[in-house]
CSV table of C-alpha atoms and ligand atoms in Angstrom, one decimal:
chain,number,residue,atom,x,y,z
A,18,MET,CA,-120.1,17.7,74.0
A,19,ALA,CA,-118.0,19.5,76.5
A,20,ASP,CA,-118.1,23.3,77.2
A,21,ALA,CA,-115.3,24.8,75.1
A,22,PRO,CA,-112.9,25.9,77.6
A,23,ARG,CA,-112.3,29.5,78.7
A,24,VAL,CA,-108.9,30.7,77.7
A,25,GLY,CA,-108.2,34.5,78.7
A,26,VAL,CA,-105.7,36.9,76.7
A,27,LEU,CA,-103.8,39.3,78.8
A,28,ALA,CA,-105.8,42.3,77.6
A,29,TYR,CA,-104.1,45.6,78.5
A,30,GLN,CA,-102.0,46.2,75.5
A,31,GLY,CA,-101.2,44.7,72.8
A,32,ASP,CA,-102.6,42.8,69.8
A,33,VAL,CA,-105.3,41.4,71.6
A,34,ARG,CA,-108.4,41.0,69.2
A,35,GLU,CA,-106.0,38.6,67.1
A,36,HIS,CA,-105.4,36.1,69.5
A,37,LEU,CA,-109.0,36.3,70.9
A,38,ALA,CA,-109.8,35.6,67.0
A,39,ALA,CA,-107.4,32.6,66.9
A,40,LEU,CA,-108.7,31.0,70.3
A,41,GLU,CA,-112.2,31.3,68.7
A,42,ALA,CA,-110.9,29.7,65.5
A,43,VAL,CA,-109.6,26.4,67.6
A,44,GLY,CA,-112.9,26.0,69.6
A,45,ALA,CA,-112.2,28.0,72.3
A,46,SER,CA,-114.1,30.2,74.6
A,47,PRO,CA,-112.0,33.5,74.5
A,48,VAL,CA,-112.0,36.3,77.4
A,49,GLU,CA,-110.3,39.1,78.0
A,50,VAL,CA,-108.3,39.6,81.5
A,51,ARG,CA,-107.1,42.3,83.3
A,52,THR,CA,-108.4,41.7,86.8
A,53,LEU,CA,-108.4,39.0,89.3
A,54,ALA,CA,-112.1,38.2,89.0
A,55,GLU,CA,-111.5,37.4,85.3
A,56,LEU,CA,-108.8,35.2,86.0
A,57,ASP,CA,-110.1,33.1,88.1
A,58,GLY,CA,-112.7,31.9,85.3
A,59,VAL,CA,-110.1,30.9,83.0
A,60,GLU,CA,-108.2,27.6,82.2
A,61,GLY,CA,-105.7,28.6,80.0
A,62,LEU,CA,-103.7,32.3,78.7
A,63,VAL,CA,-102.6,33.9,76.3
A,64,VAL,CA,-100.3,36.9,76.6
A,65,PRO,CA,-100.0,38.9,73.4
A,66,GLY,CA,-97.3,40.5,71.6
A,67,GLY,CA,-97.1,44.4,72.5
A,68,GLU,CA,-95.0,46.2,74.5
A,69,SER,CA,-93.7,44.2,77.1
A,70,THR,CA,-92.9,47.3,79.9
A,71,VAL,CA,-96.5,48.2,79.5
A,72,ILE,CA,-97.8,45.2,80.2
A,73,GLY,CA,-95.7,44.3,83.0
A,74,LYS,CA,-96.8,48.0,84.7
A,75,LEU,CA,-100.3,47.2,84.4
A,76,ALA,CA,-100.1,43.8,85.6
A,77,ASP,CA,-98.4,45.2,88.7
A,78,ARG,CA,-100.8,47.5,88.7
A,79,TYR,CA,-103.9,45.6,88.8
A,80,GLY,CA,-102.3,43.4,91.3
A,81,LEU,CA,-102.0,40.6,89.0
A,82,LEU,CA,-98.5,39.6,89.3
A,83,GLU,CA,-98.7,37.2,92.1
A,84,PRO,CA,-101.7,35.7,91.5
A,85,LEU,CA,-100.7,35.0,87.9
A,86,ARG,CA,-97.3,33.3,89.5
A,87,GLU,CA,-99.6,31.3,91.7
A,88,ARG,CA,-102.0,30.4,88.7
A,89,VAL,CA,-98.6,29.2,86.6
A,90,ALA,CA,-97.0,27.4,89.4
A,91,ALA,CA,-100.3,25.6,90.0
A,92,GLY,CA,-100.4,24.1,85.9
A,93,LEU,CA,-101.7,27.3,84.1
A,94,PRO,CA,-100.9,26.6,80.9
A,95,VAL,CA,-100.0,29.8,79.2
A,96,LEU,CA,-98.7,30.9,75.4
A,97,GLY,CA,-96.9,34.1,75.1
A,98,THR,CA,-95.8,35.7,72.1
A,99,CYS,CA,-93.3,38.6,71.6
A,100,ALA,CA,-93.8,41.0,74.4
A,101,GLY,CA,-95.8,37.9,76.0
A,102,MET,CA,-92.6,36.0,76.0
A,103,ILE,CA,-90.6,38.8,77.4
A,104,PHE,CA,-93.0,39.3,79.9
A,105,LEU,CA,-93.4,35.5,81.1
A,106,ALA,CA,-89.1,35.3,81.4
A,107,ARG,CA,-87.2,35.2,84.3
A,108,GLU,CA,-84.7,37.9,83.4
A,109,VAL,CA,-84.5,40.5,80.3
A,110,GLU,CA,-81.4,41.7,79.3
A,111,GLY,CA,-81.1,45.5,80.0
A,112,PRO,CA,-83.0,47.8,82.0
A,113,PRO,CA,-85.3,46.1,85.0
A,114,GLN,CA,-89.2,45.6,84.1
A,115,ASP,CA,-92.1,43.8,85.7
A,116,LEU,CA,-91.7,40.3,84.7
A,117,LEU,CA,-93.5,37.4,85.5
A,118,GLY,CA,-90.4,35.1,86.2
A,119,VAL,CA,-91.6,32.1,85.2
A,120,LEU,CA,-90.1,30.8,82.1
A,121,ASP,CA,-86.6,29.9,83.1
A,122,VAL,CA,-85.0,32.2,80.0
A,123,ARG,CA,-83.3,35.3,79.8
A,124,VAL,CA,-84.4,37.0,77.2
A,125,ARG,CA,-83.0,40.0,75.0
A,126,ARG,CA,-85.4,42.6,73.9
A,127,ASN,CA,-85.5,44.0,70.3
A,128,ALA,CA,-82.5,41.6,69.2
A,129,PHE,CA,-83.1,41.4,65.6
A,130,GLY,CA,-82.2,44.9,65.2
A,131,ARG,CA,-84.0,48.2,64.9
A,132,GLN,CA,-83.2,48.9,61.1
A,133,VAL,CA,-84.5,45.7,60.0
A,134,ALA,CA,-87.0,45.7,63.0
A,135,SER,CA,-90.0,43.7,61.2
A,136,PHE,CA,-89.6,40.5,58.8
A,137,GLU,CA,-91.5,37.3,58.6
A,138,ALA,CA,-90.1,33.7,58.2
A,139,GLU,CA,-91.4,30.5,58.2
A,140,VAL,CA,-89.9,28.8,61.6
A,141,GLU,CA,-89.8,25.0,61.7
A,142,VAL,CA,-91.5,24.6,65.4
A,143,LYS,CA,-90.7,21.2,66.9
A,144,GLY,CA,-94.2,20.0,68.0
A,145,VAL,CA,-96.1,21.4,65.3
A,146,ASP,CA,-97.0,19.0,62.3
A,147,GLY,CA,-98.2,20.3,58.9
A,148,GLY,CA,-95.2,22.5,57.7
A,149,PRO,CA,-93.5,25.5,58.9
A,150,VAL,CA,-95.4,28.7,61.1
A,151,SER,CA,-95.7,31.8,59.4
A,152,GLY,CA,-93.9,34.0,62.2
A,153,ALA,CA,-93.9,37.9,61.9
A,154,PHE,CA,-91.1,39.3,63.7
A,155,ILE,CA,-91.9,42.7,64.8
A,156,ARG,CA,-89.0,44.2,67.2
A,157,ALA,CA,-88.8,40.7,68.1
A,158,PRO,CA,-86.6,39.2,71.1
A,159,TRP,CA,-85.2,36.1,71.4
A,160,VAL,CA,-83.6,33.8,74.1
A,161,ALA,CA,-80.3,34.6,74.8
A,162,GLU,CA,-80.1,31.3,77.9
A,163,ALA,CA,-82.2,28.7,78.7
A,164,GLY,CA,-82.2,27.1,81.9
A,165,PRO,CA,-82.6,23.0,81.8
A,166,GLU,CA,-86.0,22.7,81.9
A,167,VAL,CA,-86.6,24.4,78.5
A,168,GLU,CA,-86.8,23.1,75.5
A,169,VAL,CA,-85.9,24.8,72.5
A,170,LEU,CA,-88.7,24.2,70.0
A,171,ALA,CA,-87.3,26.6,67.2
A,172,GLU,CA,-84.4,28.7,65.9
A,173,VAL,CA,-84.1,31.3,63.1
A,174,ASP,CA,-80.4,32.3,62.3
A,175,GLY,CA,-79.1,30.0,65.2
A,176,LYS,CA,-81.1,32.1,67.5
A,177,VAL,CA,-83.8,30.5,69.9
A,178,VAL,CA,-87.4,31.9,69.1
A,179,ALA,CA,-89.7,29.1,70.4
A,180,VAL,CA,-89.8,27.1,73.9
A,181,ARG,CA,-91.3,25.4,76.0
A,182,GLN,CA,-91.4,24.7,79.7
A,183,GLY,CA,-94.0,22.1,80.8
A,184,SER,CA,-97.5,24.1,80.3
A,185,LEU,CA,-95.8,27.3,79.2
A,186,LEU,CA,-95.3,27.7,75.4
A,187,ALA,CA,-93.4,31.1,74.1
A,188,THR,CA,-92.8,32.5,71.0
A,189,ALA,CA,-90.5,35.7,69.9
A,190,PHE,CA,-92.6,35.9,66.7
A,191,HIS,CA,-96.6,37.0,65.9
A,192,PRO,CA,-98.4,33.7,64.8
A,193,GLU,CA,-101.5,34.8,65.0
A,194,LEU,CA,-100.9,37.9,62.6
A,195,SER,CA,-100.7,35.3,59.9
A,196,GLY,CA,-103.9,33.4,60.7
A,197,GLU,CA,-101.7,30.9,62.1
A,198,VAL,CA,-104.0,28.9,64.9
A,199,ARG,CA,-101.8,25.6,65.4
A,200,LEU,CA,-100.0,26.6,68.7
A,201,HIS,CA,-103.4,27.8,69.9
A,202,ARG,CA,-104.5,24.6,69.4
A,203,TRP,CA,-101.3,23.4,71.5
A,204,LEU,CA,-102.3,25.6,74.2
A,205,LEU,CA,-106.1,23.7,74.0
A,206,ASP,CA,-104.4,20.3,74.1
A,207,LEU,CA,-102.2,21.9,77.0
A,208,VAL,CA,-105.4,22.7,78.5
A,209,ALA,CA,-107.5,19.3,78.3
A,210,GLU,CA,-104.4,17.4,78.8
A,211,ARG,CA,-104.9,19.1,82.6
A,212,GLY,CA,-108.4,18.0,83.0
A,213,PRO,CA,-110.9,20.1,84.6
A,214,SER,CA,-109.8,22.8,87.4
B,28,LIG,N1,-90.1,44.7,71.5
B,28,LIG,C1,-91.4,44.5,72.3
B,28,LIG,C2,-91.1,44.6,73.7
B,28,LIG,O1,-89.6,44.6,74.1
B,28,LIG,C3,-91.8,43.2,71.6
B,28,LIG,C4,-92.5,43.1,70.4
B,28,LIG,C5,-93.2,43.0,70.2
B,28,LIG,O2,-94.4,42.1,70.9
B,28,LIG,N2,-94.2,42.6,68.5
B,28,LIG,O3,-92.1,44.7,74.3
């Protein structure tokens, strides 16, 4: 059997542990990524939910923004959830923050409102078989605008909450908090399709 693919979780801040567990559950060999050396060894990456401004600032401080952009341009598969989706985006509404800028979307942070800041929804995600995905929306963003390369995978109340662009997957919600692993499995499929790096 081939070795389990090494898949990283960007581990500056956020719900890192839940993603490590989800990756383990689908048969990956998960590793925490904070430094360039740690990034070098991975074949796929998860950017967790948390606080996107903090994740961006720390990625900048660790000198990871440009190397990560290069890895993504070279085809590194990435799954970003919630703050992770924001971090991947080309543009965020409101004050500027450090973004990777690899996903051709404009996102609205905390878009579902502060009063009803958190909710759970069963989300039909195109490309994910076996019934809807249970998603936790925690001060979740939505995709306000998407470029031509971006495929919309899911909507909630008419708002785009999951997208794919090539080997990038992004959800506005947290699948990992409910033990959902199908998006992590999809990430592994993208890693496998790409072949040995
Ligand atoms: N509101 C957070 C942000 O803008 C994201 C929330 C989350 O990841 N659950 O970074």
